[in-house]
Amino acid sequence: MGAPPPGSQAAPLPSNLPFRLVSKTIGQGAYASIRKAAPLTSPKPVIAIKFINKDHAFRQGRLTRKQLQMEITLHQYMGKHTNIIQCLGSGEDKIWMWIAMELADGGDLFDKIEADEGVGEDIAHFYFTQLINAVSFMHSKGVAHRDIKPENVLLGDEGDLKLADFGLAALFKKDGNLRLCNTVCGSPPYIAPEIVSGRRSKRADLLDVGYAANICDIWSCGVVLFVLLVGNTPWDEPTERSEEFKEYVDTDGRTTDELWQKLPPEIISLLRGMLKLDPSTRFTLDEIRTHPWFTRKSQFLSPSGRNANPIGLATQMLSQLRIDFSQDPAPPRRGYSQDVDAMDIDSEPRRSSASAHHPGNINMLSSTQPETPVADTPFDWERPPRLGDYDGISASQPAGNNERQAYQIQAPRPTPNFSQLPTSTQDILSQDPSLTQFSQSHEVPLTLTQAARNFKDVLPSYSLARFLSPLPLSLLIPLISESLHRLGVPVPSIGDEQMQQWEQTGEASVRVKMADGRRQGLNGHVVVERITCSGDKISEVRFVKASGDPLEWRRFFKRVVVLMGEAVLRPDR
């Protein structure tokens, strides 16, 4: 793909760091990347380091040194809270600024929630309670987050919520005095309407009349609760360009939208209070905490506010991840697009949906952060500690002579059922949590839960947007490319030389860069590795998200999987 341009994330990282880097990239933003680190002379504790390329952030990210410093200052100022990622320190050299943080080693919460389905009331209540606890602590310090959305909600090792990313945080109260904010920021589906509708006579990113940032956080928390419950946002943006939002306003919150119809009355009561258009009448944190649904008993919430049943919670969440191969895999009506500049698109926005009958949203608002072309960032993602760590499995093996001969086959060969694999291979693969989503029963194997000691043993930190296939790379890559084309996803052309290189290394990576159904940037890689399991060769296909909404990425993954059909190895067939 060529060498990355100057100023990108490819610049050498600092060499005099007070810690050891112990991983490749585990997360990425528009101008930053995250890696794991450990003390220089000890294997623990493992922490996360956010590296920000200053020139890249200043030039392409349109950030200032003051803004970057404010993120660090406010993050450190907040101190320690169970449900907030803790800031441990920071530093910089000529090229980089780095922030050391607590590692959220449970992964992303919304990677583990089924798109268009959501989770049950008990799980939604548990995570919503922890989110409100985090926001309450922030607000008690006079700090508003201003970017509460799924991408910024992570998990600890026992499944407890961890609020992250304070790049847009603002001080709304100092020395007891309240102050308003004027900067237009946030993600369209989660942003409060007073920010969107405010007059901007001087600059497009500044409001003439400020808004109360803490009250805007309440709105965003309400949208997150809605997404937890139904797996989709109530609207794409809080403007009249969204039919769903317009009806919500016209009916005073008594919308006939089908997603709202799925919710019990007591939850709708809470949501209406948090999603009041007038900020002065919107629920306060005290009103949320005293609402009957919020005060309901929880099987997962301990008296201290932590996860009381990590294994039970993980098991229930894993069983709710499911892929229906009979589902219509059609993309949003307008399809995916390579153009991620929302300001250049002039169409009516709609909510995203897995159904072809609900067109994807086309938003007219700025995203939280400007997108960085994925081509500018070399693929250097950490490989998740899953199949390759089981006995009897090796990954990324060069192809042997017999394997190379298989690459010459032009038509897909029959895919064996899971039950047709050798017993030894089945035993090893049955320990892979991701296979549960392909099972017709969707039951979590007892062998997985009985041996589990913590949340991560059942529901791993890495994304379950992955599948296994018995097909070799030469057959699998064309099928993946064809599926992406059918969905309207732009795919780079793959030449013979590139395919030969992949054949020899046993690993391939296809970059995808698009706008999702809401016309927000959705970028990442489809990575294919050839794995030897108990003597059998299997291909593992991972969908690695670099940036974008996790539920949209999940929808994208499910559509590709359904199109791949018989190429996907699945149990219970």
Coordinates of N, CA and C in Angstrom, one line a residue, residues 243-389:
E243 N -36.7 11.6 10.7 CA -38.1 11.4 10.8 C -38.4 10.9 12.2
E244 N -37.6 10.0 12.8 CA -37.9 9.5 14.1 C -37.8 10.6 15.2
F245 N -36.8 11.5 15.1 CA -36.7 12.6 16.1 C -37.9 13.6 15.9
K246 N -38.3 13.9 14.6 CA -39.4 14.8 14.4 C -40.7 14.3 15.0
E247 N -40.9 12.9 14.8 CA -42.1 12.4 15.4 C -42.0 12.4 17.0
Y248 N -40.9 12.2 17.5 CA -40.7 12.2 19.0 C -41.0 13.6 19.5
V249 N -40.6 14.7 18.8 CA -40.9 16.0 19.2 C -42.4 16.3 19.0
D250 N -42.9 16.0 17.8 CA -44.3 16.3 17.5 C -45.3 15.6 18.5
T251 N -44.9 14.4 19.0 CA -45.8 13.7 19.9 C -45.5 13.9 21.3
D252 N -44.6 14.8 21.6 CA -44.1 15.0 23.0 C -43.6 13.7 23.6
G253 N -42.8 13.0 22.9 CA -42.2 11.8 23.5 C -43.1 10.5 23.4
R254 N -44.3 10.7 22.8 CA -45.2 9.5 22.7 C -45.2 8.9 21.3
T255 N -44.0 8.7 20.8 CA -43.8 8.2 19.4 C -44.4 6.9 19.2
T256 N -44.8 6.6 18.0 CA -45.3 5.3 17.6 C -44.2 4.4 17.0
D257 N -42.9 4.9 17.0 CA -41.8 4.2 16.5 C -41.7 2.8 17.1
E258 N -41.4 1.8 16.2 CA -41.4 0.4 16.6 C -40.4 0.1 17.7
L259 N -39.3 0.8 17.7 CA -38.3 0.5 18.8 C -38.8 0.9 20.1
W260 N -39.5 2.0 20.2 CA -40.0 2.5 21.5 C -41.1 1.5 22.0
Q261 N -41.8 0.9 21.1 CA -42.9 0.0 21.4 C -42.4 -1.2 22.2
K262 N -41.1 -1.5 22.0 CA -40.5 -2.7 22.7 C -40.2 -2.4 24.2
L263 N -40.3 -1.2 24.6 CA -39.8 -0.8 26.0 C -41.0 -0.8 26.9
P264 N -40.8 -1.3 28.2 CA -41.8 -1.2 29.2 C -42.1 0.2 29.6
P265 N -43.3 0.5 30.1 CA -43.7 1.9 30.4 C -42.8 2.6 31.4
E266 N -42.3 1.8 32.4 CA -41.4 2.5 33.4 C -40.1 2.9 32.9
I267 N -39.6 2.2 31.8 CA -38.3 2.7 31.2 C -38.6 3.9 30.3
I268 N -39.7 3.9 29.6 CA -40.1 5.0 28.8 C -40.2 6.2 29.6
S269 N -40.8 6.1 30.8 CA -40.9 7.3 31.7 C -39.5 7.9 32.0
L270 N -38.6 7.0 32.3 CA -37.2 7.5 32.6 C -36.6 8.1 31.4
L271 N -36.7 7.5 30.2 CA -36.2 8.0 29.0 C -36.7 9.4 28.6
R272 N -38.0 9.5 28.7 CA -38.7 10.8 28.4 C -38.1 11.9 29.3
G273 N -37.9 11.6 30.6 CA -37.3 12.6 31.5 C -35.9 13.0 31.1
M274 N -35.1 12.0 30.7 CA -33.7 12.3 30.3 C -33.6 13.0 28.9
L275 N -34.6 12.7 28.1 CA -34.6 13.2 26.7 C -35.6 14.4 26.5
K276 N -35.8 15.2 27.5 CA -36.6 16.4 27.4 C -35.8 17.4 26.5
L277 N -36.5 18.0 25.6 CA -35.9 19.0 24.7 C -35.4 20.2 25.5
D278 N -36.2 20.7 26.4 CA -35.8 21.9 27.2 C -34.8 21.4 28.3
P279 N -33.6 21.9 28.2 CA -32.6 21.5 29.2 C -33.0 21.8 30.7
S280 N -33.8 22.9 30.8 CA -34.2 23.3 32.2 C -35.1 22.3 32.8
T281 N -35.8 21.5 32.0 CA -36.8 20.5 32.6 C -36.3 19.1 32.5
R282 N -35.1 18.9 31.9 CA -34.5 17.6 31.8 C -34.2 17.0 33.2
F283 N -34.3 15.7 33.3 CA -34.0 15.1 34.6 C -32.6 15.4 35.1
T284 N -32.5 15.7 36.4 CA -31.2 15.8 37.0 C -30.7 14.5 37.4
L285 N -29.5 14.4 37.8 CA -28.9 13.1 38.3 C -29.7 12.6 39.5
D286 N -30.1 13.5 40.4 CA -30.9 13.1 41.5 C -32.2 12.5 41.1
E287 N -32.9 13.1 40.1 CA -34.2 12.6 39.7 C -34.0 11.2 39.0
I288 N -32.9 11.0 38.3 CA -32.6 9.7 37.7 C -32.4 8.6 38.8
R289 N -31.6 9.0 39.8 CA -31.2 8.0 40.8 C -32.4 7.7 41.7
T290 N -33.5 8.5 41.7 CA -34.7 8.2 42.5 C -35.8 7.6 41.7
H291 N -35.6 7.5 40.4 CA -36.6 6.9 39.5 C -36.9 5.4 39.9
P292 N -38.1 5.0 39.9 CA -38.4 3.6 40.2 C -37.6 2.5 39.4
W293 N -37.4 2.8 38.2 CA -36.7 1.8 37.4 C -35.2 1.7 37.8
F294 N -34.7 2.9 38.1 CA -33.3 3.0 38.5 C -33.1 2.3 39.9
T295 N -34.0 2.4 40.8 CA -33.9 1.8 42.1 C -34.3 0.4 42.2
R296 N -34.7 -0.2 41.1 CA -35.1 -1.6 41.1 C -34.0 -2.5 41.6
K297 N -34.3 -3.7 42.1 CA -33.3 -4.6 42.6 C -32.5 -5.2 41.3
S298 N -31.3 -5.5 41.6 CA -30.4 -6.0 40.5 C -29.7 -7.2 41.0
Q299 N -29.7 -8.3 40.2 CA -29.0 -9.5 40.5 C -27.5 -9.4 40.2
F300 N -27.1 -8.3 39.5 CA -25.7 -8.2 39.1 C -25.0 -7.1 39.9
L301 N -25.8 -6.2 40.6 CA -25.1 -5.1 41.2 C -24.9 -5.4 42.7
S302 N -23.6 -5.3 43.1 CA -23.3 -5.5 44.5 C -23.5 -4.2 45.3
P303 N -23.6 -4.3 46.6 CA -23.8 -3.0 47.4 C -22.7 -1.9 47.2
S304 N -21.5 -2.4 46.7 CA -20.5 -1.4 46.4 C -20.6 -0.9 45.0
G305 N -21.6 -1.4 44.2 CA -21.7 -0.9 42.9 C -20.9 -1.6 41.8
R306 N -20.3 -2.7 42.2 CA -19.5 -3.6 41.3 C -20.3 -4.8 40.8
N307 N -19.7 -5.5 39.9 CA -20.4 -6.7 39.3 C -20.4 -7.8 40.4
A308 N -21.6 -8.2 40.8 CA -21.8 -9.2 41.8 C -21.7 -10.6 41.3
N309 N -21.9 -10.8 40.0 CA -21.9 -12.1 39.4 C -21.2 -12.1 38.0
P310 N -19.9 -11.9 38.0 CA -19.2 -11.7 36.7 C -19.4 -12.9 35.7
I311 N -19.4 -14.1 36.2 CA -19.5 -15.2 35.2 C -20.9 -15.3 34.7
G312 N -21.9 -15.1 35.6 CA -23.3 -15.2 35.2 C -23.6 -14.1 34.2
L313 N -23.1 -12.9 34.4 CA -23.3 -11.8 33.5 C -22.7 -12.1 32.1
A314 N -21.5 -12.5 32.1 CA -20.8 -12.8 30.9 C -21.5 -13.9 30.1
T315 N -22.0 -15.0 30.8 CA -22.7 -16.1 30.2 C -23.9 -15.6 29.5
Q316 N -24.7 -14.7 30.2 CA -26.0 -14.2 29.7 C -25.7 -13.3 28.4
M317 N -24.7 -12.5 28.5 CA -24.4 -11.6 27.4 C -23.9 -12.4 26.2
L318 N -23.1 -13.4 26.4 CA -22.5 -14.2 25.3 C -23.7 -15.0 24.6
S319 N -24.7 -15.5 25.4 CA -25.8 -16.2 24.8 C -26.7 -15.3 23.9
Q320 N -26.6 -14.0 24.1 CA -27.4 -13.1 23.4 C -26.8 -12.6 22.1
L321 N -25.6 -13.0 21.8 CA -24.9 -12.7 20.5 C -25.3 -13.8 19.6
R322 N -25.9 -13.5 18.5 CA -26.4 -14.5 17.6 C -26.4 -14.0 16.1
I323 N -26.2 -14.9 15.2 CA -26.2 -14.6 13.8 C -27.2 -15.6 13.1
D324 N -28.2 -15.0 12.5 CA -29.2 -15.7 11.8 C -28.9 -15.8 10.3
F325 N -28.5 -17.0 9.8 CA -28.1 -17.2 8.4 C -29.3 -17.1 7.5
S326 N -30.5 -17.1 8.0 CA -31.6 -16.9 7.1 C -32.0 -15.4 6.9
Q327 N -31.3 -14.6 7.6 CA -31.7 -13.1 7.6 C -31.2 -12.5 6.3
D328 N -32.0 -11.5 5.8 CA -31.6 -10.8 4.6 C -30.3 -10.0 4.9
P329 N -29.2 -10.3 4.2 CA -28.0 -9.6 4.5 C -27.8 -8.2 3.8
A330 N -28.9 -7.7 3.2 CA -28.8 -6.5 2.4 C -28.3 -5.4 3.2
P331 N -27.6 -4.5 2.6 CA -27.1 -3.3 3.3 C -28.2 -2.3 3.4
P332 N -27.9 -1.1 4.1 CA -28.9 0.0 4.1 C -29.2 0.3 2.7
R333 N -30.4 0.9 2.5 CA -30.9 1.2 1.1 C -29.9 1.9 0.3
R334 N -29.2 2.9 0.8 CA -28.2 3.6 0.1 C -26.9 3.0 0.1
G335 N -26.7 1.9 0.8 CA -25.5 1.1 0.8 C -24.4 1.8 1.6
Y336 N -23.3 1.2 1.7 CA -22.1 1.8 2.3 C -21.5 2.7 1.3
S337 N -20.7 3.6 1.7 CA -20.1 4.6 0.8 C -18.7 4.9 1.2
Q338 N -17.9 5.2 0.2 CA -16.5 5.5 0.5 C -16.3 6.9 1.0
D339 N -17.3 7.8 0.7 CA -17.3 9.2 1.1 C -17.7 9.3 2.6
V340 N -16.7 9.6 3.4 CA -17.1 9.8 4.9 C -17.2 11.2 5.3
D341 N -17.1 12.1 4.3 CA -17.3 13.5 4.7 C -18.8 13.9 4.7
A342 N -19.3 13.9 5.9 CA -20.8 14.0 6.0 C -21.2 15.4 5.5
M343 N -20.4 16.4 5.6 CA -20.8 17.7 5.1 C -21.0 17.8 3.6
D344 N -20.5 16.8 2.9 CA -20.6 16.8 1.4 C -21.8 16.1 1.0
I345 N -22.6 15.5 1.9 CA -23.7 14.6 1.5 C -25.0 15.4 1.8
D346 N -25.8 15.4 0.8 CA -27.1 16.2 0.9 C -28.3 15.3 0.7
S347 N -28.6 14.6 1.8 CA -29.8 13.6 1.7 C -30.4 13.6 3.1
E348 N -31.6 13.0 3.1 CA -32.3 13.0 4.3 C -31.8 11.9 5.3
P349 N -31.5 12.2 6.5 CA -31.0 11.2 7.4 C -32.1 10.3 8.0
R350 N -31.7 9.0 8.2 CA -32.6 8.1 8.8 C -31.8 7.2 9.7
R351 N -32.5 6.5 10.6 CA -31.8 5.6 11.6 C -31.2 4.4 10.9
S352 N -30.1 3.9 11.4 CA -29.5 2.7 10.9 C -30.3 1.5 11.2
S353 N -30.3 0.5 10.4 CA -31.0 -0.7 10.7 C -30.4 -1.9 9.9
A354 N -30.5 -3.0 10.4 CA -30.1 -4.2 9.7 C -31.0 -4.6 8.6
S355 N -32.2 -4.0 8.5 CA -33.2 -4.3 7.5 C -33.0 -3.5 6.3
A356 N -33.2 -4.1 5.2 CA -33.1 -3.3 3.9 C -34.2 -2.3 3.8
H357 N -35.2 -2.4 4.5 CA -36.4 -1.5 4.4 C -36.2 -0.2 5.2
H358 N -35.1 -0.2 6.0 CA -34.8 1.0 6.8 C -33.5 1.6 6.3
P359 N -33.5 2.6 5.5 CA -32.3 3.2 4.9 C -31.4 3.7 6.0
G360 N -30.1 3.7 5.7 CA -29.1 4.2 6.6 C -29.2 5.7 6.7
N361 N -28.7 6.2 7.9 CA -28.7 7.6 8.1 C -27.6 8.3 7.3
I362 N -28.0 9.5 6.9 CA -26.9 10.4 6.3 C -26.9 11.6 7.1
N363 N -25.9 11.8 7.9 CA -26.0 12.9 8.9 C -25.3 14.1 8.3
M364 N -25.7 15.3 8.8 CA -25.2 16.5 8.4 C -24.3 17.2 9.4
L365 N -23.9 16.5 10.4 CA -23.2 17.1 11.5 C -21.7 16.6 11.5
S366 N -20.9 17.3 12.2 CA -19.5 16.9 12.2 C -19.4 15.7 13.2
S367 N -18.5 14.8 12.9 CA -18.2 13.8 13.9 C -17.3 14.3 15.0
T368 N -17.2 13.5 16.1 CA -16.4 13.9 17.2 C -15.0 14.3 16.8
Q369 N -14.4 13.5 16.0 CA -13.0 13.8 15.6 C -12.9 13.6 14.1
P370 N -12.1 14.4 13.4 CA -11.9 14.2 12.0 C -11.3 12.8 11.7
E371 N -11.7 12.2 10.7 CA -11.2 10.8 10.3 C -9.8 10.9 9.7
T372 N -9.0 10.0 10.1 CA -7.7 9.8 9.4 C -7.8 8.6 8.4
P373 N -7.4 8.8 7.2 CA -7.4 7.7 6.3 C -6.7 6.5 6.8
V374 N -7.4 5.4 6.7 CA -6.7 4.1 7.3 C -5.5 3.8 6.5
A375 N -5.4 4.2 5.3 CA -4.2 3.9 4.5 C -3.0 4.6 5.1
D376 N -3.2 5.6 5.8 CA -2.1 6.4 6.5 C -1.5 5.6 7.6
T377 N -2.2 4.6 8.1 CA -1.8 3.9 9.3 C -1.5 2.5 9.0
P378 N -0.3 2.0 9.1 CA 0.1 0.6 8.8 C -0.7 -0.3 9.7
F379 N -1.0 -1.5 9.2 CA -1.7 -2.5 10.0 C -0.8 -3.1 11.0
D380 N -1.0 -2.8 12.3 CA -0.1 -3.3 13.3 C -0.9 -3.7 14.6
W381 N -2.0 -4.3 14.4 CA -2.9 -4.6 15.5 C -2.4 -5.8 16.3
E382 N -2.7 -5.8 17.6 CA -2.4 -6.9 18.5 C -3.3 -8.1 18.1
R383 N -2.7 -9.2 18.0 CA -3.4 -10.4 17.8 C -4.1 -10.9 19.1
P384 N -5.4 -11.1 19.1 CA -6.0 -11.5 20.3 C -5.6 -12.9 20.8
P385 N -5.5 -13.0 22.2 CA -5.0 -14.3 22.7 C -6.1 -15.3 22.8
R386 N -6.4 -15.9 21.6 CA -7.5 -16.9 21.6 C -7.0 -18.2 21.0
L387 N -7.4 -18.6 19.9 CA -7.1 -19.9 19.4 C -5.7 -20.3 19.4
G388 N -4.8 -19.4 19.0 CA -3.4 -19.7 18.9 C -2.8 -20.1 20.3
D389 N -3.5 -19.8 21.4 CA -2.9 -20.1 22.7 C -3.4 -21.5 23.2

